[in-house]
mmCIF file of the C-alpha atoms, coordinates in Angstrom:
data_MODEL
# 
_entry.id   MODEL 
# 
loop_
_atom_site.group_PDB 
_atom_site.id 
_atom_site.type_symbol 
_atom_site.label_atom_id 
_atom_site.label_alt_id 
_atom_site.label_comp_id 
_atom_site.label_asym_id 
_atom_site.label_entity_id 
_atom_site.label_seq_id 
_atom_site.pdbx_PDB_ins_code 
_atom_site.Cartn_x 
_atom_site.Cartn_y 
_atom_site.Cartn_z 
_atom_site.occupancy 
_atom_site.B_iso_or_equiv 
_atom_site.pdbx_formal_charge 
_atom_site.auth_seq_id 
_atom_site.auth_comp_id 
_atom_site.auth_asym_id 
_atom_site.auth_atom_id 
_atom_site.pdbx_PDB_model_num 
ATOM 1   C CA . GLU A 1 1   ? -2.862  -31.038 17.418 1.00 0.00 ? 1   GLU A CA 1 
ATOM 2   C CA . VAL A 1 2   ? -5.160  -28.082 16.904 1.00 0.00 ? 2   VAL A CA 1 
ATOM 3   C CA . GLN A 1 3   ? -3.940  -25.799 14.128 1.00 0.00 ? 3   GLN A CA 1 
ATOM 4   C CA . LEU A 1 4   ? -5.466  -22.486 13.087 1.00 0.00 ? 4   LEU A CA 1 
ATOM 5   C CA . VAL A 1 5   ? -4.109  -20.639 10.059 1.00 0.00 ? 5   VAL A CA 1 
ATOM 6   C CA . GLU A 1 6   ? -5.286  -17.146 9.233  1.00 0.00 ? 6   GLU A CA 1 
ATOM 7   C CA . SER A 1 7   ? -5.039  -15.408 5.878  1.00 0.00 ? 7   SER A CA 1 
ATOM 8   C CA . GLY A 1 8   ? -6.426  -12.410 4.059  1.00 0.00 ? 8   GLY A CA 1 
ATOM 9   C CA . GLY A 1 9   ? -4.786  -9.553  5.915  1.00 0.00 ? 9   GLY A CA 1 
ATOM 10  C CA . ASP A 1 10  ? -3.583  -6.663  3.803  1.00 0.00 ? 10  ASP A CA 1 
ATOM 11  C CA . LEU A 1 11  ? -2.918  -2.929  3.583  1.00 0.00 ? 11  LEU A CA 1 
ATOM 12  C CA . VAL A 1 12  ? -6.098  -1.075  2.641  1.00 0.00 ? 12  VAL A CA 1 
ATOM 13  C CA . GLN A 1 13  ? -7.323  2.487   2.652  1.00 0.00 ? 13  GLN A CA 1 
ATOM 14  C CA . ALA A 1 14  ? -9.905  3.697   5.112  1.00 0.00 ? 14  ALA A CA 1 
ATOM 15  C CA . GLY A 1 15  ? -13.373 2.799   3.892  1.00 0.00 ? 15  GLY A CA 1 
ATOM 16  C CA . GLY A 1 16  ? -12.155 -0.349  2.212  1.00 0.00 ? 16  GLY A CA 1 
ATOM 17  C CA . SER A 1 17  ? -13.032 -3.981  2.845  1.00 0.00 ? 17  SER A CA 1 
ATOM 18  C CA . LEU A 1 18  ? -11.223 -7.194  3.668  1.00 0.00 ? 18  LEU A CA 1 
ATOM 19  C CA . ARG A 1 19  ? -12.229 -10.795 4.148  1.00 0.00 ? 19  ARG A CA 1 
ATOM 20  C CA . LEU A 1 20  ? -10.166 -12.819 6.577  1.00 0.00 ? 20  LEU A CA 1 
ATOM 21  C CA . SER A 1 21  ? -10.154 -16.605 6.583  1.00 0.00 ? 21  SER A CA 1 
ATOM 22  C CA . CYS A 1 22  ? -9.057  -19.147 9.164  1.00 0.00 ? 22  CYS A CA 1 
ATOM 23  C CA . THR A 1 23  ? -8.543  -22.724 8.107  1.00 0.00 ? 23  THR A CA 1 
ATOM 24  C CA . THR A 1 24  ? -8.508  -25.282 10.894 1.00 0.00 ? 24  THR A CA 1 
ATOM 25  C CA . SER A 1 25  ? -7.264  -28.809 11.460 1.00 0.00 ? 25  SER A CA 1 
ATOM 26  C CA . GLY A 1 26  ? -6.813  -31.185 14.357 1.00 0.00 ? 26  GLY A CA 1 
ATOM 27  C CA . LEU A 1 27  ? -10.288 -30.579 15.762 1.00 0.00 ? 27  LEU A CA 1 
ATOM 28  C CA . THR A 1 28  ? -13.880 -31.427 14.998 1.00 0.00 ? 28  THR A CA 1 
ATOM 29  C CA . PHE A 1 29  ? -14.645 -27.933 13.817 1.00 0.00 ? 29  PHE A CA 1 
ATOM 30  C CA . ASP A 1 30  ? -18.406 -27.982 14.317 1.00 0.00 ? 30  ASP A CA 1 
ATOM 31  C CA . GLU A 1 31  ? -17.934 -28.774 18.010 1.00 0.00 ? 31  GLU A CA 1 
ATOM 32  C CA . TYR A 1 32  ? -16.077 -25.534 18.738 1.00 0.00 ? 32  TYR A CA 1 
ATOM 33  C CA . ALA A 1 33  ? -17.278 -21.990 19.120 1.00 0.00 ? 33  ALA A CA 1 
ATOM 34  C CA . MET A 1 34  ? -14.792 -19.634 17.459 1.00 0.00 ? 34  MET A CA 1 
ATOM 35  C CA . ALA A 1 35  ? -13.704 -16.035 17.598 1.00 0.00 ? 35  ALA A CA 1 
ATOM 36  C CA . TRP A 1 36  ? -11.603 -13.365 15.961 1.00 0.00 ? 36  TRP A CA 1 
ATOM 37  C CA . ILE A 1 37  ? -9.390  -11.437 18.326 1.00 0.00 ? 37  ILE A CA 1 
ATOM 38  C CA . ARG A 1 38  ? -7.121  -8.553  17.409 1.00 0.00 ? 38  ARG A CA 1 
ATOM 39  C CA . GLN A 1 39  ? -4.003  -6.993  18.822 1.00 0.00 ? 39  GLN A CA 1 
ATOM 40  C CA . SER A 1 40  ? -3.676  -3.333  17.936 1.00 0.00 ? 40  SER A CA 1 
ATOM 41  C CA . PRO A 1 41  ? -0.460  -1.382  18.484 1.00 0.00 ? 41  PRO A CA 1 
ATOM 42  C CA . GLY A 1 42  ? -0.134  -0.310  22.108 1.00 0.00 ? 42  GLY A CA 1 
ATOM 43  C CA . LYS A 1 43  ? -3.357  -2.018  23.129 1.00 0.00 ? 43  LYS A CA 1 
ATOM 44  C CA . GLU A 1 44  ? -4.351  -5.247  24.798 1.00 0.00 ? 44  GLU A CA 1 
ATOM 45  C CA . ARG A 1 45  ? -5.882  -8.046  22.808 1.00 0.00 ? 45  ARG A CA 1 
ATOM 46  C CA . GLU A 1 46  ? -9.529  -7.335  22.027 1.00 0.00 ? 46  GLU A CA 1 
ATOM 47  C CA . GLY A 1 47  ? -12.241 -9.780  21.066 1.00 0.00 ? 47  GLY A CA 1 
ATOM 48  C CA . VAL A 1 48  ? -13.737 -8.591  17.781 1.00 0.00 ? 48  VAL A CA 1 
ATOM 49  C CA . ALA A 1 49  ? -16.371 -11.215 16.984 1.00 0.00 ? 49  ALA A CA 1 
ATOM 50  C CA . GLY A 1 50  ? -17.498 -14.622 18.181 1.00 0.00 ? 50  GLY A CA 1 
ATOM 51  C CA . ILE A 1 51  ? -19.682 -17.327 16.695 1.00 0.00 ? 51  ILE A CA 1 
ATOM 52  C CA . SER A 1 52  ? -21.420 -20.433 17.989 1.00 0.00 ? 52  SER A CA 1 
ATOM 53  C CA . THR A 1 53  ? -20.792 -23.941 16.725 1.00 0.00 ? 53  THR A CA 1 
ATOM 54  C CA . THR A 1 54  ? -23.640 -23.806 14.211 1.00 0.00 ? 54  THR A CA 1 
ATOM 55  C CA . GLY A 1 55  ? -23.267 -20.134 13.368 1.00 0.00 ? 55  GLY A CA 1 
ATOM 56  C CA . SER A 1 56  ? -26.721 -19.362 14.700 1.00 0.00 ? 56  SER A CA 1 
ATOM 57  C CA . ARG A 1 57  ? -25.381 -17.013 17.339 1.00 0.00 ? 57  ARG A CA 1 
ATOM 58  C CA . THR A 1 58  ? -22.853 -14.234 16.825 1.00 0.00 ? 58  THR A CA 1 
ATOM 59  C CA . LEU A 1 59  ? -21.382 -11.589 19.084 1.00 0.00 ? 59  LEU A CA 1 
ATOM 60  C CA . TYR A 1 60  ? -19.561 -8.387  18.139 1.00 0.00 ? 60  TYR A CA 1 
ATOM 61  C CA . ALA A 1 61  ? -17.504 -5.781  19.897 1.00 0.00 ? 61  ALA A CA 1 
ATOM 62  C CA . ASP A 1 62  ? -19.152 -2.364  19.975 1.00 0.00 ? 62  ASP A CA 1 
ATOM 63  C CA . SER A 1 63  ? -16.207 -0.958  18.029 1.00 0.00 ? 63  SER A CA 1 
ATOM 64  C CA . VAL A 1 64  ? -17.003 -3.088  14.960 1.00 0.00 ? 64  VAL A CA 1 
ATOM 65  C CA . GLN A 1 65  ? -20.763 -3.620  15.265 1.00 0.00 ? 65  GLN A CA 1 
ATOM 66  C CA . GLY A 1 66  ? -22.449 -3.038  11.913 1.00 0.00 ? 66  GLY A CA 1 
ATOM 67  C CA . ARG A 1 67  ? -19.201 -3.126  9.947  1.00 0.00 ? 67  ARG A CA 1 
ATOM 68  C CA . VAL A 1 68  ? -18.059 -6.690  10.506 1.00 0.00 ? 68  VAL A CA 1 
ATOM 69  C CA . THR A 1 69  ? -19.621 -10.106 9.932  1.00 0.00 ? 69  THR A CA 1 
ATOM 70  C CA . ILE A 1 70  ? -18.303 -13.349 11.329 1.00 0.00 ? 70  ILE A CA 1 
ATOM 71  C CA . SER A 1 71  ? -19.310 -16.586 9.656  1.00 0.00 ? 71  SER A CA 1 
ATOM 72  C CA . ARG A 1 72  ? -18.238 -20.176 9.358  1.00 0.00 ? 72  ARG A CA 1 
ATOM 73  C CA . ASP A 1 73  ? -18.419 -23.027 6.884  1.00 0.00 ? 73  ASP A CA 1 
ATOM 74  C CA . ASN A 1 74  ? -18.429 -26.221 8.898  1.00 0.00 ? 74  ASN A CA 1 
ATOM 75  C CA . ALA A 1 75  ? -18.134 -28.346 5.760  1.00 0.00 ? 75  ALA A CA 1 
ATOM 76  C CA . LYS A 1 76  ? -14.846 -26.602 4.964  1.00 0.00 ? 76  LYS A CA 1 
ATOM 77  C CA . ASN A 1 77  ? -13.620 -26.274 8.577  1.00 0.00 ? 77  ASN A CA 1 
ATOM 78  C CA . THR A 1 78  ? -13.147 -22.588 7.942  1.00 0.00 ? 78  THR A CA 1 
ATOM 79  C CA . LEU A 1 79  ? -13.939 -19.396 9.813  1.00 0.00 ? 79  LEU A CA 1 
ATOM 80  C CA . TYR A 1 80  ? -14.379 -16.006 8.123  1.00 0.00 ? 80  TYR A CA 1 
ATOM 81  C CA . LEU A 1 81  ? -14.444 -12.346 9.030  1.00 0.00 ? 81  LEU A CA 1 
ATOM 82  C CA . GLN A 1 82  ? -15.870 -9.888  6.525  1.00 0.00 ? 82  GLN A CA 1 
ATOM 83  C CA . MET A 1 83  ? -14.795 -6.360  7.388  1.00 0.00 ? 83  MET A CA 1 
ATOM 84  C CA . ASN A 1 84  ? -16.292 -3.323  5.677  1.00 0.00 ? 84  ASN A CA 1 
ATOM 85  C CA . SER A 1 85  ? -15.901 0.422   6.129  1.00 0.00 ? 85  SER A CA 1 
ATOM 86  C CA . LEU A 1 86  ? -12.499 -0.134  7.648  1.00 0.00 ? 86  LEU A CA 1 
ATOM 87  C CA . LYS A 1 87  ? -11.001 2.541   9.872  1.00 0.00 ? 87  LYS A CA 1 
ATOM 88  C CA . PRO A 1 88  ? -7.377  3.229   10.819 1.00 0.00 ? 88  PRO A CA 1 
ATOM 89  C CA . GLU A 1 89  ? -8.188  2.077   14.349 1.00 0.00 ? 89  GLU A CA 1 
ATOM 90  C CA . ASP A 1 90  ? -8.956  -1.375  12.934 1.00 0.00 ? 90  ASP A CA 1 
ATOM 91  C CA . THR A 1 91  ? -5.241  -1.792  12.275 1.00 0.00 ? 91  THR A CA 1 
ATOM 92  C CA . GLY A 1 92  ? -3.748  -4.764  14.069 1.00 0.00 ? 92  GLY A CA 1 
ATOM 93  C CA . ILE A 1 93  ? -2.941  -8.427  13.988 1.00 0.00 ? 93  ILE A CA 1 
ATOM 94  C CA . TYR A 1 94  ? -6.080  -10.523 13.719 1.00 0.00 ? 94  TYR A CA 1 
ATOM 95  C CA . TYR A 1 95  ? -6.103  -13.939 15.337 1.00 0.00 ? 95  TYR A CA 1 
ATOM 96  C CA . CYS A 1 96  ? -8.476  -16.818 14.970 1.00 0.00 ? 96  CYS A CA 1 
ATOM 97  C CA . ALA A 1 97  ? -9.058  -18.566 18.298 1.00 0.00 ? 97  ALA A CA 1 
ATOM 98  C CA . THR A 1 98  ? -10.968 -21.299 20.058 1.00 0.00 ? 98  THR A CA 1 
ATOM 99  C CA . GLY A 1 99  ? -11.046 -22.937 23.445 1.00 0.00 ? 99  GLY A CA 1 
ATOM 100 C CA . ARG A 1 100 ? -10.490 -26.384 24.900 1.00 0.00 ? 100 ARG A CA 1 
ATOM 101 C CA . TRP A 1 101 ? -13.098 -29.024 24.058 1.00 0.00 ? 101 TRP A CA 1 
ATOM 102 C CA . PRO A 1 102 ? -15.927 -28.929 24.749 1.00 0.00 ? 102 PRO A CA 1 
ATOM 103 C CA . PHE A 1 103 ? -16.029 -25.269 23.823 1.00 0.00 ? 103 PHE A CA 1 
ATOM 104 C CA . LYS A 1 104 ? -19.519 -24.009 23.134 1.00 0.00 ? 104 LYS A CA 1 
ATOM 105 C CA . THR A 1 105 ? -19.171 -20.551 24.680 1.00 0.00 ? 105 THR A CA 1 
ATOM 106 C CA . VAL A 1 106 ? -19.576 -17.497 22.487 1.00 0.00 ? 106 VAL A CA 1 
ATOM 107 C CA . THR A 1 107 ? -17.406 -14.901 24.184 1.00 0.00 ? 107 THR A CA 1 
ATOM 108 C CA . LEU A 1 108 ? -15.166 -11.967 23.325 1.00 0.00 ? 108 LEU A CA 1 
ATOM 109 C CA . ASP A 1 109 ? -12.936 -12.474 26.369 1.00 0.00 ? 109 ASP A CA 1 
ATOM 110 C CA . PRO A 1 110 ? -9.468  -13.381 25.040 1.00 0.00 ? 110 PRO A CA 1 
ATOM 111 C CA . ARG A 1 111 ? -8.670  -15.132 28.333 1.00 0.00 ? 111 ARG A CA 1 
ATOM 112 C CA . ARG A 1 112 ? -11.169 -17.854 27.489 1.00 0.00 ? 112 ARG A CA 1 
ATOM 113 C CA . TYR A 1 113 ? -9.280  -18.961 24.397 1.00 0.00 ? 113 TYR A CA 1 
ATOM 114 C CA . ALA A 1 114 ? -6.606  -21.641 24.518 1.00 0.00 ? 114 ALA A CA 1 
ATOM 115 C CA . TYR A 1 115 ? -5.787  -22.120 20.844 1.00 0.00 ? 115 TYR A CA 1 
ATOM 116 C CA . TRP A 1 116 ? -4.606  -19.312 18.585 1.00 0.00 ? 116 TRP A CA 1 
ATOM 117 C CA . GLY A 1 117 ? -3.363  -19.001 15.042 1.00 0.00 ? 117 GLY A CA 1 
ATOM 118 C CA . GLN A 1 118 ? -0.256  -17.070 14.097 1.00 0.00 ? 118 GLN A CA 1 
ATOM 119 C CA . GLY A 1 119 ? -2.291  -14.038 13.079 1.00 0.00 ? 119 GLY A CA 1 
ATOM 120 C CA . THR A 1 120 ? -2.710  -12.006 9.926  1.00 0.00 ? 120 THR A CA 1 
ATOM 121 C CA . GLN A 1 121 ? -1.793  -8.319  9.683  1.00 0.00 ? 121 GLN A CA 1 
ATOM 122 C CA . VAL A 1 122 ? -4.467  -5.780  8.796  1.00 0.00 ? 122 VAL A CA 1 
ATOM 123 C CA . THR A 1 123 ? -3.288  -2.229  8.159  1.00 0.00 ? 123 THR A CA 1 
ATOM 124 C CA . VAL A 1 124 ? -5.740  0.545   7.377  1.00 0.00 ? 124 VAL A CA 1 
ATOM 125 C CA . SER A 1 125 ? -4.288  3.788   6.084  1.00 0.00 ? 125 SER A CA 1 
ATOM 126 C CA . PRO A 1 126 ? -6.087  7.113   6.565  1.00 0.00 ? 126 PRO A CA 1 
# 
């Protein structure tokens, strides 16, 4: 059973930073492309960042480009999201996600993802 567990969400002031983590089990981590997807209040789910199996390719939403870095440690089966210069509009629940094997696609389309964690709450105050 694929399990994804996010952590690291918090309440921070605008301009602050957070590092989210996603620990995984039940899959051969380095065979799956991964993504961070967020759900902001009143909005549809939005792909924030995606990463290839080796980490050599990354993809970012325009709304976070230059402020966010996605990375992975395949030895630790863990996905990360470093977020800097946070804005109130970054507030939301952040999910770690991947697709059904074989999943090599780097995409920000939430519809492509079959496995999701429970999410971690990020709140950015003005």
